[in-house]
PDB file of C-alpha atoms in Angstrom:
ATOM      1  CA  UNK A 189     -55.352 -44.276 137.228  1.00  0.00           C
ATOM      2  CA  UNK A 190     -55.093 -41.073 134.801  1.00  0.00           C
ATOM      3  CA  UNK A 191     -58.147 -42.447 132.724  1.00  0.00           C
ATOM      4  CA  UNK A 192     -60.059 -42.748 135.871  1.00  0.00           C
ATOM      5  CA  UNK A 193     -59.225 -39.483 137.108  1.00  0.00           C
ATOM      6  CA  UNK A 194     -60.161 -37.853 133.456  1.00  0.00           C
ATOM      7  CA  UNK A 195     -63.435 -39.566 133.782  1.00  0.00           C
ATOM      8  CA  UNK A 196     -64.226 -38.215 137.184  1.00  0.00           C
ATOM      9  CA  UNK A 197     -63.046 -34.689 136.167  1.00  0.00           C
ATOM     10  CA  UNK A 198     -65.367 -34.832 132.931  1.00  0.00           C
ATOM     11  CA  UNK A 199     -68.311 -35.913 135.393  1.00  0.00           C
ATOM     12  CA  UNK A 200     -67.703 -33.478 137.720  1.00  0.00           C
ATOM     13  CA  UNK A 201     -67.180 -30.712 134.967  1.00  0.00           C
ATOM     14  CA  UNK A 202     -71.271 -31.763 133.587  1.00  0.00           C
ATOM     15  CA  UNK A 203     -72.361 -31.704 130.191  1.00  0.00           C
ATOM     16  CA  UNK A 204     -71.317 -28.404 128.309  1.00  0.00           C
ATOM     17  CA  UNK A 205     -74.417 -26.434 126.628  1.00  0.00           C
ATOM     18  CA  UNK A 206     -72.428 -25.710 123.576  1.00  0.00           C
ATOM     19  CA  UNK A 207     -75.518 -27.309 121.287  1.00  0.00           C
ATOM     20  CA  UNK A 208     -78.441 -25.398 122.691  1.00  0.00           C
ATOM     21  CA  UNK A 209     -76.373 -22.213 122.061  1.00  0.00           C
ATOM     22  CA  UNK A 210     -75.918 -23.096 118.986  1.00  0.00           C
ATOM     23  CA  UNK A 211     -79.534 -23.860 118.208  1.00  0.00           C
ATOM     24  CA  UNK A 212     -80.452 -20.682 120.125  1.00  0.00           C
ATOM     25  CA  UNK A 213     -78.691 -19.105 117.402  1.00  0.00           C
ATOM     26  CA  UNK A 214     -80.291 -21.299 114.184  1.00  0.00           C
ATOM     27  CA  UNK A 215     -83.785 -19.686 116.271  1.00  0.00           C
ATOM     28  CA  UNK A 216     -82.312 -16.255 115.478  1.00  0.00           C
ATOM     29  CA  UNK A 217     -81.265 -17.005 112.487  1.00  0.00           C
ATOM     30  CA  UNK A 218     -84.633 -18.150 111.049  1.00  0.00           C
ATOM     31  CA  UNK A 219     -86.360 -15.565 113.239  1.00  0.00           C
ATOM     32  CA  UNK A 220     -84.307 -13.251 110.695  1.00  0.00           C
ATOM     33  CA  UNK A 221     -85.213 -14.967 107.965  1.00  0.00           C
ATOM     34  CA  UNK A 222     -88.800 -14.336 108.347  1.00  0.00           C
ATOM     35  CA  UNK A 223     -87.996 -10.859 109.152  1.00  0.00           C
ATOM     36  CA  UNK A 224     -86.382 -10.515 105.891  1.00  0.00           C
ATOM     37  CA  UNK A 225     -88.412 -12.335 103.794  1.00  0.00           C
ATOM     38  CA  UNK A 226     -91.418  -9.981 105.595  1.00  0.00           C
ATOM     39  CA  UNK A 227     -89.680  -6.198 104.871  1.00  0.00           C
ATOM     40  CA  UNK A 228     -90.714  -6.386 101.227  1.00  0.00           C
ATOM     41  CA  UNK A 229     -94.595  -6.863 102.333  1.00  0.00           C
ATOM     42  CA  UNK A 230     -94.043  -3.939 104.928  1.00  0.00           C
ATOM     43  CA  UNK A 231     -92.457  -1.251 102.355  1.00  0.00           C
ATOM     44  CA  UNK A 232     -94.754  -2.737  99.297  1.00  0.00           C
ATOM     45  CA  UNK A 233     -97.291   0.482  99.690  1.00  0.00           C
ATOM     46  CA  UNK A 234     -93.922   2.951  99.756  1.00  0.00           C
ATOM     47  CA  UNK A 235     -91.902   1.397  97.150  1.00  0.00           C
ATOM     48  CA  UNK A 236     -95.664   0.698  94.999  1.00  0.00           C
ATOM     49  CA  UNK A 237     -96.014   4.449  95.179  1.00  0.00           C
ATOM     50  CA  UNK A 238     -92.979   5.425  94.013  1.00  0.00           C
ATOM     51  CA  UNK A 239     -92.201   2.683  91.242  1.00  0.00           C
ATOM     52  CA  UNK A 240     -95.589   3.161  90.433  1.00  0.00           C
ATOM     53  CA  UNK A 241     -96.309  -0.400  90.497  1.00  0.00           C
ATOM     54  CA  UNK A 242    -100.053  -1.756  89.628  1.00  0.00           C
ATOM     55  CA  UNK A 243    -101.946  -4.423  91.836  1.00  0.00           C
ATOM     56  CA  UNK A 244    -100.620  -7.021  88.968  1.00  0.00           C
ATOM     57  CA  UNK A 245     -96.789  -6.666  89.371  1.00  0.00           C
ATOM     58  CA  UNK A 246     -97.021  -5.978  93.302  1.00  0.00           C
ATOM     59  CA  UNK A 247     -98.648  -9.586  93.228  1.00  0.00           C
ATOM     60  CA  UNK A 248     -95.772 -10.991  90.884  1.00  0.00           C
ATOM     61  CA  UNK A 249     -92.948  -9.447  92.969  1.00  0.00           C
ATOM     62  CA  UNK A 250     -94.140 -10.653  96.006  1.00  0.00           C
ATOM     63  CA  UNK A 251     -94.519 -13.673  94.988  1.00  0.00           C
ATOM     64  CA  UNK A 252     -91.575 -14.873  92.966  1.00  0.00           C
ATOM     65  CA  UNK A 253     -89.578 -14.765  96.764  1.00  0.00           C
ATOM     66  CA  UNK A 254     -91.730 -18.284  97.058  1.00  0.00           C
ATOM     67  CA  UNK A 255     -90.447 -18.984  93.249  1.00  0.00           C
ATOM     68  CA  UNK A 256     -86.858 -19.989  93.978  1.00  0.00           C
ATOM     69  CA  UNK A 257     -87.669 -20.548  97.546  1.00  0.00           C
ATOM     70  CA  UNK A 258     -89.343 -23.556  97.178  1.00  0.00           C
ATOM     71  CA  UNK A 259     -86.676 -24.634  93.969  1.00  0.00           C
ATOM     72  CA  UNK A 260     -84.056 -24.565  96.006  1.00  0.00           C
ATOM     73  CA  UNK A 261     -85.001 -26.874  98.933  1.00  0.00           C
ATOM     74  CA  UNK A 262     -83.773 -30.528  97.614  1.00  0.00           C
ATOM     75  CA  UNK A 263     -80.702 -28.674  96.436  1.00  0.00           C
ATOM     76  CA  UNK A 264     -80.234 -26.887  99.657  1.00  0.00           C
ATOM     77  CA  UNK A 265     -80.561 -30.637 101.771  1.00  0.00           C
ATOM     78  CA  UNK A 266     -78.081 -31.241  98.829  1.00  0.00           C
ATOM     79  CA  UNK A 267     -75.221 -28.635  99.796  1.00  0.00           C
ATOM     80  CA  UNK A 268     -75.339 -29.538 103.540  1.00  0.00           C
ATOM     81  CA  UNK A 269     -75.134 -33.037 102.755  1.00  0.00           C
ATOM     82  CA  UNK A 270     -71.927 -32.295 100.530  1.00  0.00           C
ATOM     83  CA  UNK A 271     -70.265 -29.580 102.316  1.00  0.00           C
ATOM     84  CA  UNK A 272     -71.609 -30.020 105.729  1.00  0.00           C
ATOM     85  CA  UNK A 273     -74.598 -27.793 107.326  1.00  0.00           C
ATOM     86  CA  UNK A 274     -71.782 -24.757 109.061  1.00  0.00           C
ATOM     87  CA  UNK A 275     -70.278 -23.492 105.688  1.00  0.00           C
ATOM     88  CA  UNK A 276     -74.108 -23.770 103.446  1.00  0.00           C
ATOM     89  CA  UNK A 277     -75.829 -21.926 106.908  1.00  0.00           C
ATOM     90  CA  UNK A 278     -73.117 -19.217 107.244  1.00  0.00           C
ATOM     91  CA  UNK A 279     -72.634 -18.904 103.366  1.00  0.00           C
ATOM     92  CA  UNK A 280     -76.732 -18.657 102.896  1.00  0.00           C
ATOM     93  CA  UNK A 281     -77.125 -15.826 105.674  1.00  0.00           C
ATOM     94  CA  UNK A 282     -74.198 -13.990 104.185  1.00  0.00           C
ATOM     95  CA  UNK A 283     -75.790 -14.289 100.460  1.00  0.00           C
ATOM     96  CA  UNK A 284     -79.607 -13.371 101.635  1.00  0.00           C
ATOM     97  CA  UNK A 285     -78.366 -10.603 103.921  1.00  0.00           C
ATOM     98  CA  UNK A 286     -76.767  -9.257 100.510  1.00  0.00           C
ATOM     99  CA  UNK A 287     -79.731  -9.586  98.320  1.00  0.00           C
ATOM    100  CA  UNK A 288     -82.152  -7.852 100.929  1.00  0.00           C
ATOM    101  CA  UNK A 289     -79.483  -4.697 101.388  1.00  0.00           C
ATOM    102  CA  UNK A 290     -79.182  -4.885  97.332  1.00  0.00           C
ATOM    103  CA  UNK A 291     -83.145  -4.077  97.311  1.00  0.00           C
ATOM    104  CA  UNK A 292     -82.292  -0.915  98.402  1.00  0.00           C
ATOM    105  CA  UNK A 293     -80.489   0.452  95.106  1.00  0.00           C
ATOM    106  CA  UNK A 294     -83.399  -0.979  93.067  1.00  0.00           C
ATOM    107  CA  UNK A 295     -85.230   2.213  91.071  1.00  0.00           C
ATOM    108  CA  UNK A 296     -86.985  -0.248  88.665  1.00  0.00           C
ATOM    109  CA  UNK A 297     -89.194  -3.489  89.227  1.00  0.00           C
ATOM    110  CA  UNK A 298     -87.508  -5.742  87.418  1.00  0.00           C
ATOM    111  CA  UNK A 299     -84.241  -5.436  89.301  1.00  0.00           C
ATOM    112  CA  UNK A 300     -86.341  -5.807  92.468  1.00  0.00           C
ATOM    113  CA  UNK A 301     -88.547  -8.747  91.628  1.00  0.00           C
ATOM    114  CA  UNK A 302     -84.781 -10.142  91.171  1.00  0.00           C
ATOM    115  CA  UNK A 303     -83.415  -9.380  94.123  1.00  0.00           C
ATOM    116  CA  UNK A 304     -86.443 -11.238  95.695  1.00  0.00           C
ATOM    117  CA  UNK A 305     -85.572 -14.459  93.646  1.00  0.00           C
ATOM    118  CA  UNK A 306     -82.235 -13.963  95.212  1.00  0.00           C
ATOM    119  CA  UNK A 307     -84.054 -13.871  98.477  1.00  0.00           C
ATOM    120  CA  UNK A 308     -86.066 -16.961  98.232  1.00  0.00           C
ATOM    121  CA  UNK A 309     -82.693 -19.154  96.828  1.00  0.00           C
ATOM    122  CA  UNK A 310     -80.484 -18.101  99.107  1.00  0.00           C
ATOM    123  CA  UNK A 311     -82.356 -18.344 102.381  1.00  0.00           C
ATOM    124  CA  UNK A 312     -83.654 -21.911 101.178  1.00  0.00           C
ATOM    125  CA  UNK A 313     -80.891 -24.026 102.542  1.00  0.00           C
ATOM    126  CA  UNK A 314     -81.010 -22.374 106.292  1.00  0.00           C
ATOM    127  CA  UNK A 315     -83.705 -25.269 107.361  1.00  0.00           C
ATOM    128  CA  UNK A 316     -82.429 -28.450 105.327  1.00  0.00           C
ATOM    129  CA  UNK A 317     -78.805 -27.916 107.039  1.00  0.00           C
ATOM    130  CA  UNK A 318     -80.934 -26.735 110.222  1.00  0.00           C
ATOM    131  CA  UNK A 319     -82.226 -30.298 110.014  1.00  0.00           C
ATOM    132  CA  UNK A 320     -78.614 -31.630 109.511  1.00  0.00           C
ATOM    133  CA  UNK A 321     -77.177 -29.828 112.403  1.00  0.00           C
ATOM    134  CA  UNK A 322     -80.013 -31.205 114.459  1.00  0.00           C
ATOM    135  CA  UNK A 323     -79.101 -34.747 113.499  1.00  0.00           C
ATOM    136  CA  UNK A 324     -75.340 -34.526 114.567  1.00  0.00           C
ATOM    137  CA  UNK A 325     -75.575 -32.103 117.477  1.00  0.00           C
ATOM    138  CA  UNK A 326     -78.396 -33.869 119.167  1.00  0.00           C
ATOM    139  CA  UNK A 327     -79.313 -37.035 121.044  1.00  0.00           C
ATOM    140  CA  UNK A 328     -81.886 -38.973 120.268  1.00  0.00           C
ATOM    141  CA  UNK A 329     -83.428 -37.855 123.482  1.00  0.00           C
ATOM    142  CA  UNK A 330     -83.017 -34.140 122.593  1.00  0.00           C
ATOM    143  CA  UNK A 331     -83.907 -33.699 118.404  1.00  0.00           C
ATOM    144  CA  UNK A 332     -87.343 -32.721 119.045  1.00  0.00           C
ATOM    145  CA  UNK A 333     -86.128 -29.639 121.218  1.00  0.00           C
ATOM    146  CA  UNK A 334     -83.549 -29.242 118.314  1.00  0.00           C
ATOM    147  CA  UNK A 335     -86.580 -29.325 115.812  1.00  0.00           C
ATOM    148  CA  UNK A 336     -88.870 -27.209 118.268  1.00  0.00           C
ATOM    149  CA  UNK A 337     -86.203 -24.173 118.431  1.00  0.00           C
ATOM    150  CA  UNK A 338     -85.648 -24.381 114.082  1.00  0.00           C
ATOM    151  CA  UNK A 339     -89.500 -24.239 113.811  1.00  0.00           C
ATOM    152  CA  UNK A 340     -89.837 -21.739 116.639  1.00  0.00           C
ATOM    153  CA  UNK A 341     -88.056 -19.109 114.370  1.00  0.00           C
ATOM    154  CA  UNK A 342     -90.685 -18.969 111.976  1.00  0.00           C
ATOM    155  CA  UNK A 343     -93.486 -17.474 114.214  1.00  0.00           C
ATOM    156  CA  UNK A 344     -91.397 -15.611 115.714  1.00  0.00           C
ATOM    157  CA  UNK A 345     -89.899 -13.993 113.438  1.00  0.00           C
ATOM    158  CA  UNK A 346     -93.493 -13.354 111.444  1.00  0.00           C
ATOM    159  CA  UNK A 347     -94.362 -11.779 114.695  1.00  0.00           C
ATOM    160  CA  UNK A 348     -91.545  -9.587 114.915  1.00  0.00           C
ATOM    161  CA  UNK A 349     -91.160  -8.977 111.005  1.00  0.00           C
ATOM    162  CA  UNK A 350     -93.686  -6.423 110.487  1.00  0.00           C
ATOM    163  CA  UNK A 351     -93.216  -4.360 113.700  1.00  0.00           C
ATOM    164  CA  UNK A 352     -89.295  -4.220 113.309  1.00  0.00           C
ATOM    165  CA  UNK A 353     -89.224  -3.602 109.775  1.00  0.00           C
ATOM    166  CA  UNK A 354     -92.066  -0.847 110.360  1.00  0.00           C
ATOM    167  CA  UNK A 355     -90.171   0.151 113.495  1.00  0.00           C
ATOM    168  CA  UNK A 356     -87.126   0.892 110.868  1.00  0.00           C
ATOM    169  CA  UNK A 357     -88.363   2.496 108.388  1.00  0.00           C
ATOM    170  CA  UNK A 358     -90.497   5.290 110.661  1.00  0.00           C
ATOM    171  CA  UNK A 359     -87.046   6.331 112.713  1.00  0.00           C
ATOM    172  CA  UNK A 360     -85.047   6.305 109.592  1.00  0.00           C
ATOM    173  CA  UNK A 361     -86.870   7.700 107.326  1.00  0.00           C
ATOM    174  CA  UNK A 362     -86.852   5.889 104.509  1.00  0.00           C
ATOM    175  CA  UNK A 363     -87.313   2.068 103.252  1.00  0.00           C
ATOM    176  CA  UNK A 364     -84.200   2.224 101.571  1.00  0.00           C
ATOM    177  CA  UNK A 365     -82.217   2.638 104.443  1.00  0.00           C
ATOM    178  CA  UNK A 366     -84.277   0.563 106.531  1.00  0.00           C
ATOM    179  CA  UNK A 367     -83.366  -2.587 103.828  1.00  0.00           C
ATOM    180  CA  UNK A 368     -79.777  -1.744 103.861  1.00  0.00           C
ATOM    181  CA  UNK A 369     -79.818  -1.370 107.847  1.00  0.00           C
ATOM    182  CA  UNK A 370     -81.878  -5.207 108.040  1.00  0.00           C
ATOM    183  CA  UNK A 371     -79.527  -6.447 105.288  1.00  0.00           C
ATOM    184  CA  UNK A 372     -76.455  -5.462 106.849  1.00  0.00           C
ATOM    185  CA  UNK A 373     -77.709  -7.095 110.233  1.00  0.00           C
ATOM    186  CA  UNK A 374     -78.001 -10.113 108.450  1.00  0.00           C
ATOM    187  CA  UNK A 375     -74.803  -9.845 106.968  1.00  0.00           C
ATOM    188  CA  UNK A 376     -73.095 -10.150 110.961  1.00  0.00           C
ATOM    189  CA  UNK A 377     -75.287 -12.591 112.008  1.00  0.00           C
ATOM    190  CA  UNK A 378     -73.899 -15.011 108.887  1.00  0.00           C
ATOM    191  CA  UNK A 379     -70.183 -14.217 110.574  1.00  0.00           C
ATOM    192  CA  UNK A 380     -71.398 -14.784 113.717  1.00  0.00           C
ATOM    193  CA  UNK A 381     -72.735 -18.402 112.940  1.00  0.00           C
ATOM    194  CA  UNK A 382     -69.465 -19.143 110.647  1.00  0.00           C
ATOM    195  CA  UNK A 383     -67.155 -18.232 114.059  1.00  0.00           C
ATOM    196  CA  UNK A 384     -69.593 -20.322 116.222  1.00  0.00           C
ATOM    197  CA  UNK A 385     -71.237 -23.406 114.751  1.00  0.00           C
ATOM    198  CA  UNK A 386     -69.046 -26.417 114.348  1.00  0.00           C
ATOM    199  CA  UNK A 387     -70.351 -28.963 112.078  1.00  0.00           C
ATOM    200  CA  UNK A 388     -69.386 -32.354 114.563  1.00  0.00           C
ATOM    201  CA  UNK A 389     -69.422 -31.417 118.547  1.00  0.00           C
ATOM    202  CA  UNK A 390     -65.809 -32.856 118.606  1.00  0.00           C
ATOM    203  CA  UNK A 391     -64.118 -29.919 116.145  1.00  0.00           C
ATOM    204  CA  UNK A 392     -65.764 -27.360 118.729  1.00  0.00           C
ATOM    205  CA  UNK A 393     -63.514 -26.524 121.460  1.00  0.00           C
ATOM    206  CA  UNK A 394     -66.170 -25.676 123.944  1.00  0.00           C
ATOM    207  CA  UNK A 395     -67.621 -29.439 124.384  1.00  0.00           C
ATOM    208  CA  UNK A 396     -66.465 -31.601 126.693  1.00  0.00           C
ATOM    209  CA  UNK A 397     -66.598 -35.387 126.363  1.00  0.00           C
ATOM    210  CA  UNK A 398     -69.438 -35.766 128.995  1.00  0.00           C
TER     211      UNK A 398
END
């Protein structure tokens, strides 16, 4: 009689929306990545002024994001396979956020093409465990909304890269503070998706069993 009466309380209760939240927030997430990975191509004619950087080594910086970016793929599937997608999401957020604010105390080109390799490794994992989180969160009915929001993040944050990272630097004055501002920003969203996500529905105390 109890189990019965559990059941008909969990149907009556409905299906929690604990996992779309949760990939609402991976669409943020990736929408900052872009963002991010965008402020460098936004502030390139400031900070190319005042490093005094030739066509040559804007090219190089620029680029090497892409370097360790696409290195670090396999090994990012790698770490959410091993340690489970919540720690290697939160963990990368936290690390890129760091890097991008880091930019900021650069005064030479070398320390800033680094900080861009630091970029392009640490925000590599966010789609592999993405993909991992989609295969344990969602039904087999529901992935390719899971894999619709983790791709949706990329346009949009492209869109909104330039004009918020622009937006920034005009009202603050300065592309320094503008990186430390995004960076920082970053920083909180990684602590937000460490208190949130849950790596298995059942560990996350807002699903029901419906």
């Amino acid at each position: 009689m109890s189990t019965s009466t559990d059941a008909t309380a969990v149907a009556l209760k409905g299906k929690t929306s604990v996992r779309w939240r949760i990939f609402f927030m991976m669409l943020l997430l990736i929408s900052i990545n872009y963002i991010d990975r965008a402020s460098l191509s936004v502030a390139m004619p400031l900070i190319a002024k005042e490093f005094d950087l030739g066509p040559a080594m804007q090219g190089l910086i620029l680029s090497s994001f892409f370097w360790t970016y696409a290195f670090m793929q396999i090994p990012g599937g790698m770490l959410a396979d091993r340690f489970k997608p919540r720690i290697v999401i939160a963990i990368a957020t936290i690390f890129w956020g760091g890097f991008q604010a880091l930019a900021a105390i650069c005064t030479t080109s070398t320390a800033l093409l680094l900080t861009r390799l630091g970029l392009g490794a640490a925000e590599a994992p966010i789609y592999p465990a993405g993909g991992k989180l989609n295969a344990i969160w969602m039904t087999q009915n529901e992935r390719g909304r899971g894999a619709t929001l983790l791709d949706g993040g990329a346009p949009l944050g492209a869109a909104l890269g330039a004009i918020l990272i622009t937006w920034l630097i005009t009202a603050l004055g300065s592309w320094r503070i503008a990186f430390v501002v995004a960076g920082v920003g970053t920083v909180l969203a990684g602590l937000l998706a460490w208190y949130y996500i849950r790596n298995n529905p059942r560990d996350h105390a807002g699903v029901n069993d419906a």
